[in-house]
Short mmCIF file of C-alpha atoms in Angstrom, two decimals:
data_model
loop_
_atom_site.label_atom_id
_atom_site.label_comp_id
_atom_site.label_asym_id
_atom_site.label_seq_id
_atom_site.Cartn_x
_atom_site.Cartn_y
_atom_site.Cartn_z
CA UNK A 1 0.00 0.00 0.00
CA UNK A 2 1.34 3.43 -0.74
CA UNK A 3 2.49 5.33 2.44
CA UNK A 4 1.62 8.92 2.96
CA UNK A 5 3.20 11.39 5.15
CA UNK A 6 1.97 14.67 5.91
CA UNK A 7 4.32 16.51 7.66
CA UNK A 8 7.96 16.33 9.45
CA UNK A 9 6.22 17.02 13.20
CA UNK A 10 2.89 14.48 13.40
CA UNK A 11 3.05 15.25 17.46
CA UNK A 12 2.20 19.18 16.26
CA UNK A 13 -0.35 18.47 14.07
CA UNK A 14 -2.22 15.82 16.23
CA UNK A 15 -2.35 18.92 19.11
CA UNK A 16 -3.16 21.39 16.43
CA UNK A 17 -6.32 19.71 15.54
CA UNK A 18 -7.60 19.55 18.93
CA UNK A 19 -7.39 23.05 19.17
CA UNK A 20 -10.94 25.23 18.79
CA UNK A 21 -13.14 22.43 19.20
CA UNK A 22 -16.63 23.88 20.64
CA UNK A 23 -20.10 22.48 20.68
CA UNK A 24 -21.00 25.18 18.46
CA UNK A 25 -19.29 24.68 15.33
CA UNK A 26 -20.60 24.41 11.96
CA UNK A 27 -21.05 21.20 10.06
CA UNK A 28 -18.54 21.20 6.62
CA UNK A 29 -20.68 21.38 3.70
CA UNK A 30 -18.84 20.97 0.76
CA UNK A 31 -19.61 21.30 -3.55
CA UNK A 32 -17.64 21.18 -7.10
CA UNK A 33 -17.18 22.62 -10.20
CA UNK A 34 -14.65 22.19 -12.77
CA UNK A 35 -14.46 26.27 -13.38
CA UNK A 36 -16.76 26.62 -15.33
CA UNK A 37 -14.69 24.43 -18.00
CA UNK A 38 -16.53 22.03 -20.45
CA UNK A 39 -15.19 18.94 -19.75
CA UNK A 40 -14.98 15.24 -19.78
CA UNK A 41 -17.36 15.72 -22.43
CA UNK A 42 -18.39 18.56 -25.04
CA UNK A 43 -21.33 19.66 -22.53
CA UNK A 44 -20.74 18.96 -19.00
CA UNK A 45 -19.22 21.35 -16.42
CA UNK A 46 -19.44 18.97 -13.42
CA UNK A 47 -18.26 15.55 -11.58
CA UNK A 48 -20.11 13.03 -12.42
CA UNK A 49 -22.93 11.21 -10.55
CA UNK A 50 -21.48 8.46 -8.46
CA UNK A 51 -17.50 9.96 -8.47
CA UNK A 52 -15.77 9.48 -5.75
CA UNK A 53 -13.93 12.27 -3.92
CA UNK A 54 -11.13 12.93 -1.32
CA UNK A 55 -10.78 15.91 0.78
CA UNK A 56 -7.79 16.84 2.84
CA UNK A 57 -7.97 19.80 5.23
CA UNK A 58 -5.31 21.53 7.28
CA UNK A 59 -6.29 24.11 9.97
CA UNK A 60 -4.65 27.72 10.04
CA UNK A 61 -4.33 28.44 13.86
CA UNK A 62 -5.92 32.21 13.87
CA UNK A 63 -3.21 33.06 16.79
CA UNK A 64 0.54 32.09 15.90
CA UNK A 65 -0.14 31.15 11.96
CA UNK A 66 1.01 27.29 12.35
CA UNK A 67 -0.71 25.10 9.93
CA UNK A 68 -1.37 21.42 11.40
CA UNK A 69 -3.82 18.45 10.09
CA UNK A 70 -7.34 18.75 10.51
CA UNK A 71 -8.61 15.39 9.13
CA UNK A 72 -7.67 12.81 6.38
CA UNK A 73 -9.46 11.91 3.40
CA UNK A 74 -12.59 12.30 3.51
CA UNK A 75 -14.24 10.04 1.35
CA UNK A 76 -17.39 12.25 -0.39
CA UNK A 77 -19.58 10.89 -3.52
CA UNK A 78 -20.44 13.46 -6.43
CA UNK A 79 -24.50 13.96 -7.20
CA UNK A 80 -23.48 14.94 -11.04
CA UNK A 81 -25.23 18.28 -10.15
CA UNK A 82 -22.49 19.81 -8.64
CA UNK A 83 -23.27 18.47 -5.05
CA UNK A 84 -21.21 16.29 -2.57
CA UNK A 85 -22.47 14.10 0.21
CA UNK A 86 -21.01 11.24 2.70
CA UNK A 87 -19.55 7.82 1.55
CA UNK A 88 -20.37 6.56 5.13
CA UNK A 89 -23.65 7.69 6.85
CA UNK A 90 -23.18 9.99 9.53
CA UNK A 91 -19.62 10.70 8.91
CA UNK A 92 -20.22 14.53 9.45
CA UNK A 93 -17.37 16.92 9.80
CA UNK A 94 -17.26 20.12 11.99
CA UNK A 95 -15.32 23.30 11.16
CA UNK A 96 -13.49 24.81 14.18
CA UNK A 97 -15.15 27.37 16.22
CA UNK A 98 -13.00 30.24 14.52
CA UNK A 99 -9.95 29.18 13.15
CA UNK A 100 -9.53 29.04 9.00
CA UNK A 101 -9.22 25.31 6.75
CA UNK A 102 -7.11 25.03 3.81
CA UNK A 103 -9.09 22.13 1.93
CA UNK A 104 -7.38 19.97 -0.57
CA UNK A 105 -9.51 17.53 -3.02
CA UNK A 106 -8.84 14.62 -5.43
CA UNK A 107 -10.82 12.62 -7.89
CA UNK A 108 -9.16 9.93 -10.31
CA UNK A 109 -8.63 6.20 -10.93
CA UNK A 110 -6.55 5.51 -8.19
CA UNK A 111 -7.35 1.70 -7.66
CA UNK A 112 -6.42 -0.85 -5.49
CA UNK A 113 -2.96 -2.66 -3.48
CA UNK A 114 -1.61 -5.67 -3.88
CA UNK A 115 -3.85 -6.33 -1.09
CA UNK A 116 -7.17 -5.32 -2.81
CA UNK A 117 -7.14 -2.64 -0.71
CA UNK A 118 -8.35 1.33 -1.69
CA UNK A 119 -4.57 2.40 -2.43
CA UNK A 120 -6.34 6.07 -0.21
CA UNK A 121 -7.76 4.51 2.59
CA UNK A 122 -10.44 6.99 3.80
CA UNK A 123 -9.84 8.76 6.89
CA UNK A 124 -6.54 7.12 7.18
CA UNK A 125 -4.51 8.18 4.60
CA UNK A 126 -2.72 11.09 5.22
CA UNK A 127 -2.03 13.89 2.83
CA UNK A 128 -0.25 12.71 -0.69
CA UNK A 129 2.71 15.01 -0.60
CA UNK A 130 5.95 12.83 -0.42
CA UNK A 131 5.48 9.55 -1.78
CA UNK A 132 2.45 10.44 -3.90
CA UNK A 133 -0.64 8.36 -5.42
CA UNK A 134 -1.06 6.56 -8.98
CA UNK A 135 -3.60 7.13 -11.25
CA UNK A 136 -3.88 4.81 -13.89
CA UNK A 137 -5.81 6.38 -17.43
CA UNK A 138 -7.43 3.54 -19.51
CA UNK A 139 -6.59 2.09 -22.48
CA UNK A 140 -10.26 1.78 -24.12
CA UNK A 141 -11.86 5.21 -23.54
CA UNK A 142 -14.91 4.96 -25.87
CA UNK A 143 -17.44 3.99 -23.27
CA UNK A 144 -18.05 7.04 -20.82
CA UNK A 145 -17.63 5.41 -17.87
CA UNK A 146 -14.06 4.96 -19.09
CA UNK A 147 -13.48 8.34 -20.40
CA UNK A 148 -14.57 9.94 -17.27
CA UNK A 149 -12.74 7.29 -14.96
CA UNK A 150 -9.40 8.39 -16.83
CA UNK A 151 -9.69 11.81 -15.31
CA UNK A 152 -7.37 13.39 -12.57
CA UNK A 153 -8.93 16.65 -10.68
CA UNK A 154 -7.45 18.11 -7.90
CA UNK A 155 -8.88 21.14 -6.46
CA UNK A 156 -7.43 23.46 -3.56
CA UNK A 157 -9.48 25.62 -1.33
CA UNK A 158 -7.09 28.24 0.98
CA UNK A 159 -7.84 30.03 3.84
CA UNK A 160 -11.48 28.87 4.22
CA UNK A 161 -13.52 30.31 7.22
CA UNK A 162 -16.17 28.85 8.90
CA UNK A 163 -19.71 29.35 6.89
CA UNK A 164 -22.75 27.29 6.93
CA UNK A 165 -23.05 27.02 3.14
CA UNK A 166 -21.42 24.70 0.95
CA UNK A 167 -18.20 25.56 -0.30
CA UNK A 168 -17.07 24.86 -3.61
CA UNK A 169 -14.19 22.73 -4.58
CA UNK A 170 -13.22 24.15 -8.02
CA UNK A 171 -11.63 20.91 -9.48
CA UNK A 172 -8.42 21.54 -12.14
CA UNK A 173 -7.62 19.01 -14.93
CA UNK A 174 -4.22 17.69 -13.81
CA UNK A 175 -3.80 15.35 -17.26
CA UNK A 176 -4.17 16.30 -21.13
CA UNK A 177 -7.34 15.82 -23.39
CA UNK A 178 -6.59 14.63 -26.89
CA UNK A 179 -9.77 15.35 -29.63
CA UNK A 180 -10.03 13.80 -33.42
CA UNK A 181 -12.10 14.22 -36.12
CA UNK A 182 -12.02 12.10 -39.02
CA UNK A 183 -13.02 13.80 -42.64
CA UNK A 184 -14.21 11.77 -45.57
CA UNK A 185 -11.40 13.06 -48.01
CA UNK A 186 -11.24 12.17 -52.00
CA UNK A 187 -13.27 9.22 -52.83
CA UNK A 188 -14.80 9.00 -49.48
CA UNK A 189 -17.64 9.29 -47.96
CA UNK A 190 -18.98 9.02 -44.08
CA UNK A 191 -20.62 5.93 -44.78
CA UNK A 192 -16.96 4.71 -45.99
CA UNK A 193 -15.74 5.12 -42.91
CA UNK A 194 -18.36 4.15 -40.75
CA UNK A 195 -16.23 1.19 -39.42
CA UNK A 196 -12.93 3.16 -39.01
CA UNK A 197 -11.13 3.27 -35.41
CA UNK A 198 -8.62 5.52 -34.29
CA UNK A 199 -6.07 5.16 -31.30
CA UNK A 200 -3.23 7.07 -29.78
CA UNK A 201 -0.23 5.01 -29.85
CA UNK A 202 2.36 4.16 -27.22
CA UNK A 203 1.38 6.34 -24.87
CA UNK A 204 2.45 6.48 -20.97
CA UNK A 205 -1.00 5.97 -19.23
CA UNK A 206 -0.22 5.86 -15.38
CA UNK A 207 1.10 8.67 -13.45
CA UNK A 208 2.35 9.72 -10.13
CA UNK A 209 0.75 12.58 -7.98
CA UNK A 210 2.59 14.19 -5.82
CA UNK A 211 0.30 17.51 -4.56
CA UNK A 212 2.41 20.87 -3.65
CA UNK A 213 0.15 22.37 -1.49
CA UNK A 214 1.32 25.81 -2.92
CA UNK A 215 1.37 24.80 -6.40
CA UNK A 216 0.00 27.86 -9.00
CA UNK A 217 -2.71 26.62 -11.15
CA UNK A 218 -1.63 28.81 -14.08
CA UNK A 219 2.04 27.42 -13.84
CA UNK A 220 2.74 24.83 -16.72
CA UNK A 221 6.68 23.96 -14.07
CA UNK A 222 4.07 23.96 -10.93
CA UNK A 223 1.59 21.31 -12.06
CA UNK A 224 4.38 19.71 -14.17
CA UNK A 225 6.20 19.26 -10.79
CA UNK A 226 3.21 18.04 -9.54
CA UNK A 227 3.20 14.55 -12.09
CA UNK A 228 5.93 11.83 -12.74
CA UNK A 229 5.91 8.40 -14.24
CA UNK A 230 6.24 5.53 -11.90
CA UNK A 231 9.01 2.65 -12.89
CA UNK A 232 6.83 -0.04 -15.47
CA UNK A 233 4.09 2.65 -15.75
CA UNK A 234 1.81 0.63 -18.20
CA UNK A 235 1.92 2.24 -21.53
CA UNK A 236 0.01 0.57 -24.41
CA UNK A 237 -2.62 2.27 -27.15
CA UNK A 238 -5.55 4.17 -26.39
CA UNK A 239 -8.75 3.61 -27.91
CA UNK A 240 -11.17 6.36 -29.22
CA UNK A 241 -14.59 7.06 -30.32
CA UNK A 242 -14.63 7.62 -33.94
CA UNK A 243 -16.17 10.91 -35.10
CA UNK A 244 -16.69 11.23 -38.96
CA UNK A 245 -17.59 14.31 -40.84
CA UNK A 246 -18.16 14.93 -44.73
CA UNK A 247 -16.30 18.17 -44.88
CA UNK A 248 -13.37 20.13 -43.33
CA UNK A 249 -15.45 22.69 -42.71
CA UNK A 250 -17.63 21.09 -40.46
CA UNK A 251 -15.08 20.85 -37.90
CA UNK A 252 -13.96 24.18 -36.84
CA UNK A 253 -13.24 25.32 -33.23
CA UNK A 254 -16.78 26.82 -32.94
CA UNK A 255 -17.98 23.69 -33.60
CA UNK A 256 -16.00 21.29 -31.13
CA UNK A 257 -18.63 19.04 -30.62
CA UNK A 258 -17.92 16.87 -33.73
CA UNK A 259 -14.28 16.22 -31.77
CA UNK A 260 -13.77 12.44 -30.33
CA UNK A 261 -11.92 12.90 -26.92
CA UNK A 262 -9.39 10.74 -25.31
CA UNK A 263 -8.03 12.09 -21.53
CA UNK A 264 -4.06 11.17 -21.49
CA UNK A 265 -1.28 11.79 -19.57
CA UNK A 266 1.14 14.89 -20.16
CA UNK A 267 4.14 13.43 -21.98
CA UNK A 268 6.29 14.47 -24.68
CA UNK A 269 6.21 12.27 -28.12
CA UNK A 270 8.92 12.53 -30.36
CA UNK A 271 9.67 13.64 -33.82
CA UNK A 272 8.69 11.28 -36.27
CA UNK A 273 6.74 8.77 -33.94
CA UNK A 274 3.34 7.57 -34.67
CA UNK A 275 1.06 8.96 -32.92
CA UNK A 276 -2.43 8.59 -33.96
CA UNK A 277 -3.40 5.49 -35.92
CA UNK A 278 -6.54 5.19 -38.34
CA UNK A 279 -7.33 1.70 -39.51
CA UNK A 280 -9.87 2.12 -42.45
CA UNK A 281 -10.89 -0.08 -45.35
CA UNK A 282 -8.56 -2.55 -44.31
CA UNK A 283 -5.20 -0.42 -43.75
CA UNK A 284 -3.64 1.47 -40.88
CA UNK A 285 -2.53 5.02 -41.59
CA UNK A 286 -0.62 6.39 -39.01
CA UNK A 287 -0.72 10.48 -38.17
CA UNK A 288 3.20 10.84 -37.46
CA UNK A 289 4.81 13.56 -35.60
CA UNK A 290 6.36 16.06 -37.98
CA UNK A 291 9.98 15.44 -38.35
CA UNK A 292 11.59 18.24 -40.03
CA UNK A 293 14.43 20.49 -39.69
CA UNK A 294 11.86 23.36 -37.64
CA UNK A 295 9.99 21.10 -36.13
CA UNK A 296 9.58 20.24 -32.72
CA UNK A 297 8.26 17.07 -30.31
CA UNK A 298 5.09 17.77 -29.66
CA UNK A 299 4.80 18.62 -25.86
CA UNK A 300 1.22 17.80 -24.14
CA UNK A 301 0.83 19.91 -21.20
CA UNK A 302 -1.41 19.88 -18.11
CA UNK A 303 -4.46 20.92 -18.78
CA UNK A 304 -4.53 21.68 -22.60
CA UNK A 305 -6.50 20.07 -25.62
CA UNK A 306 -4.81 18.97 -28.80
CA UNK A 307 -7.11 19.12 -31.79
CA UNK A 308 -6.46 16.85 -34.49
CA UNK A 309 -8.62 17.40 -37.52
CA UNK A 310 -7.83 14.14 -40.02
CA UNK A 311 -8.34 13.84 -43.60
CA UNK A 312 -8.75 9.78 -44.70
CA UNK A 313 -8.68 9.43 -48.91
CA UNK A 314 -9.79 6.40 -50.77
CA UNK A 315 -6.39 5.88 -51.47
CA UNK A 316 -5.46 5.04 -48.11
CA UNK A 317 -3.50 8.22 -46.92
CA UNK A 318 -4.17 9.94 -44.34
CA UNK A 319 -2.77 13.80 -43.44
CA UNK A 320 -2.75 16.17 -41.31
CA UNK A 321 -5.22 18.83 -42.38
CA UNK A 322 -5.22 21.20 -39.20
CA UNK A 323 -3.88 20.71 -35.13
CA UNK A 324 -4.33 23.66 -32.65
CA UNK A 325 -3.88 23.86 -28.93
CA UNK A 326 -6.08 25.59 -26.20
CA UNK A 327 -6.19 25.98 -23.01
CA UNK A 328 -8.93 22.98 -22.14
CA UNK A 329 -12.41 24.33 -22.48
CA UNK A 330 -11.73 27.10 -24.03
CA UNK A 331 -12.40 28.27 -27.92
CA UNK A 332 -9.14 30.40 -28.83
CA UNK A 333 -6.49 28.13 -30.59
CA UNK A 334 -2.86 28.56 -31.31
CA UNK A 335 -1.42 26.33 -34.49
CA UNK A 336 1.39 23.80 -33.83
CA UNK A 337 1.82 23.50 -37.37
CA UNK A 338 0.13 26.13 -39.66
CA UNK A 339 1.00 24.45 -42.81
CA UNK A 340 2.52 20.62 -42.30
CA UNK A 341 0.78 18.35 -44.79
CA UNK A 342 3.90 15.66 -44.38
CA UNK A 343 2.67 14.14 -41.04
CA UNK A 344 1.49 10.49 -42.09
CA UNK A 345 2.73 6.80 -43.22
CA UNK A 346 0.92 3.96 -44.38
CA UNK A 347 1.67 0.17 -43.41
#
């Protein structure tokens, strides 16, 4: 089982959160968001119905400023709606009488030990911050349960007073969202390629999380800091949903929705590695990362979407017709390659 520790001085922490104990605290009521971001798919903004979720807290003594453990994950079950309520019945938790919480929240595929046992044990485990957790993203993503399972959030709250409504727990994406179109190109039609799969190739899909409790959101070094790949980290193809349209034009940034989504980890792929394989009409075509002299690996960050728009021709090629890059859930795009019609092989 993965060990925890949550700070150097467990003897000040224990006291600290026996401090400001009255009978007439408030109970801890606590929601989520993902920011407002669309997410997980093209039109929802929230956890979904049945996630589970993990809350940390560490309490800010009001006097001398010293931070100490509160409680330990706190095992909480998402409505879909935005609302958050008790794994265990009665498992209430009180704010102190005065003093401020720093709340710190995960949701993700974290699995089980060698032992079949939750590798976060709720209201044992202590915070992740030196060893870390694994989260494992899954290698057939084109059920929803899947797609959604693949998903790491982690969502700080700082400096929290005590208040009787619920308090928000604006989840961040901590992984990468790939999305693929296919176009019918010459001699093609949707019907054509009505059969066609796609997958992301030899990819890294598990990750380690190790949270920095001051990590900036907006920092691409901070929430890279925050992610490594264990030793024998499975890595292995990723299956997508195929999306088909007849035209290019159909799928433009305004129009996201005809995208296919994968969630992967944040890894860098080489220069002239496959990266995104189409199997249509009995061949594989292969979307290649370009290789030339001013081109670059292509980086996938935390947080971001890659778009990949695809064009598949009777013939059997397949090219690049347009990437871009945003920020994920939002509709302003940067090229990687403005003009790069080279990227593709066929086997």
């Amino acid at each position: 089982m993965v060990a925890f520790c949550a700070c150097s001085n467990e003897e000040a922490r224990r006291a600290s959160s026996q401090e400001d104990v009255t009978t007439d605290q408030l109970p801890i009521l606590l929601g989520s968001n993902l920011g407002g971001e669309l997410t997980r798919s093209n039109n929802a903004t929230n956890l979904i119905n049945g996630d589970t979720v993990y809350v940390w807290a560490d309490m800010i003594n009001g006097a001398t400023s010293a931070v100490g453990e509160y409680f330990k994950a706190w095992a909480l079950r998402a409505n879909g709606v935005g609302g958050l309520s008790t794994l265990a019945a009665g498992n209430t938790k009180l704010f102190p009488a005065t003093n401020h919480l720093n709340f710190y929240a995960l949701c993700g595929n974290f699995g089980v030990d060698a032992l079949e046992q939750p590798i976060i044990e709720a209201e044992v485990a202590d915070f992740p911050v030196t060893d870390g957790i694994r989260h494992t993203v899954m290698s057939d993503q084109t059920t929803p349960e899947a797609y959604y399972k693949s998903d790491l959030l982690y969502a700080v709250v700082p400096n929290q007073e005590p208040v009787s409504s619920a308090v928000v727990l604006p989840f961040k994406h901590l992984l990468a969202r790939i999305q693929v179109v296919l176009v019918a190109g010459d001699g093609m039609s949707i019907a054509d390629l009505s059969t066609a799969t796609v997958k992301l190739v030899n990819l890294k899909r598990q990750v380690t999380f190790t949270p920095d409790r001051d990590a900036d959101f907006s920092s691409q070094s901070d929430l890279a800091g925050m992610l490594s790949f264990p030793a024998g980290a499975a890595q292995s193809d990723i299956l997508m949903t195929t999306n088909i349209v007849a035209t290019a034009a159909e799928a433009t940034v305004a129009n996201s929705t005809v995208y296919a989504d994968a969630i992967v980890a944040p890894q860098t792929i080489a220069k002239g590695a496959n990266f995104i394989k189409v199997s249509y009409l009995g061949r594989d075509v292969y979307y290649r990362i370009p290789n030339g002299t001013n081109d670059e690996p292509l980086t996938i960050e935390s947080g971001k979407q890659y778009r990949f728009r695809l064009i598949a021709n009777r013939i059997g090629s397949g090219h690049l017709f347009d990437v871009t890059v945003e920020t994920w859930g939002a509709n302003t795009t940067k090229s990687l390659w403005l003009d790069n019609l080279t990227g593709q092989t066929n086997i």
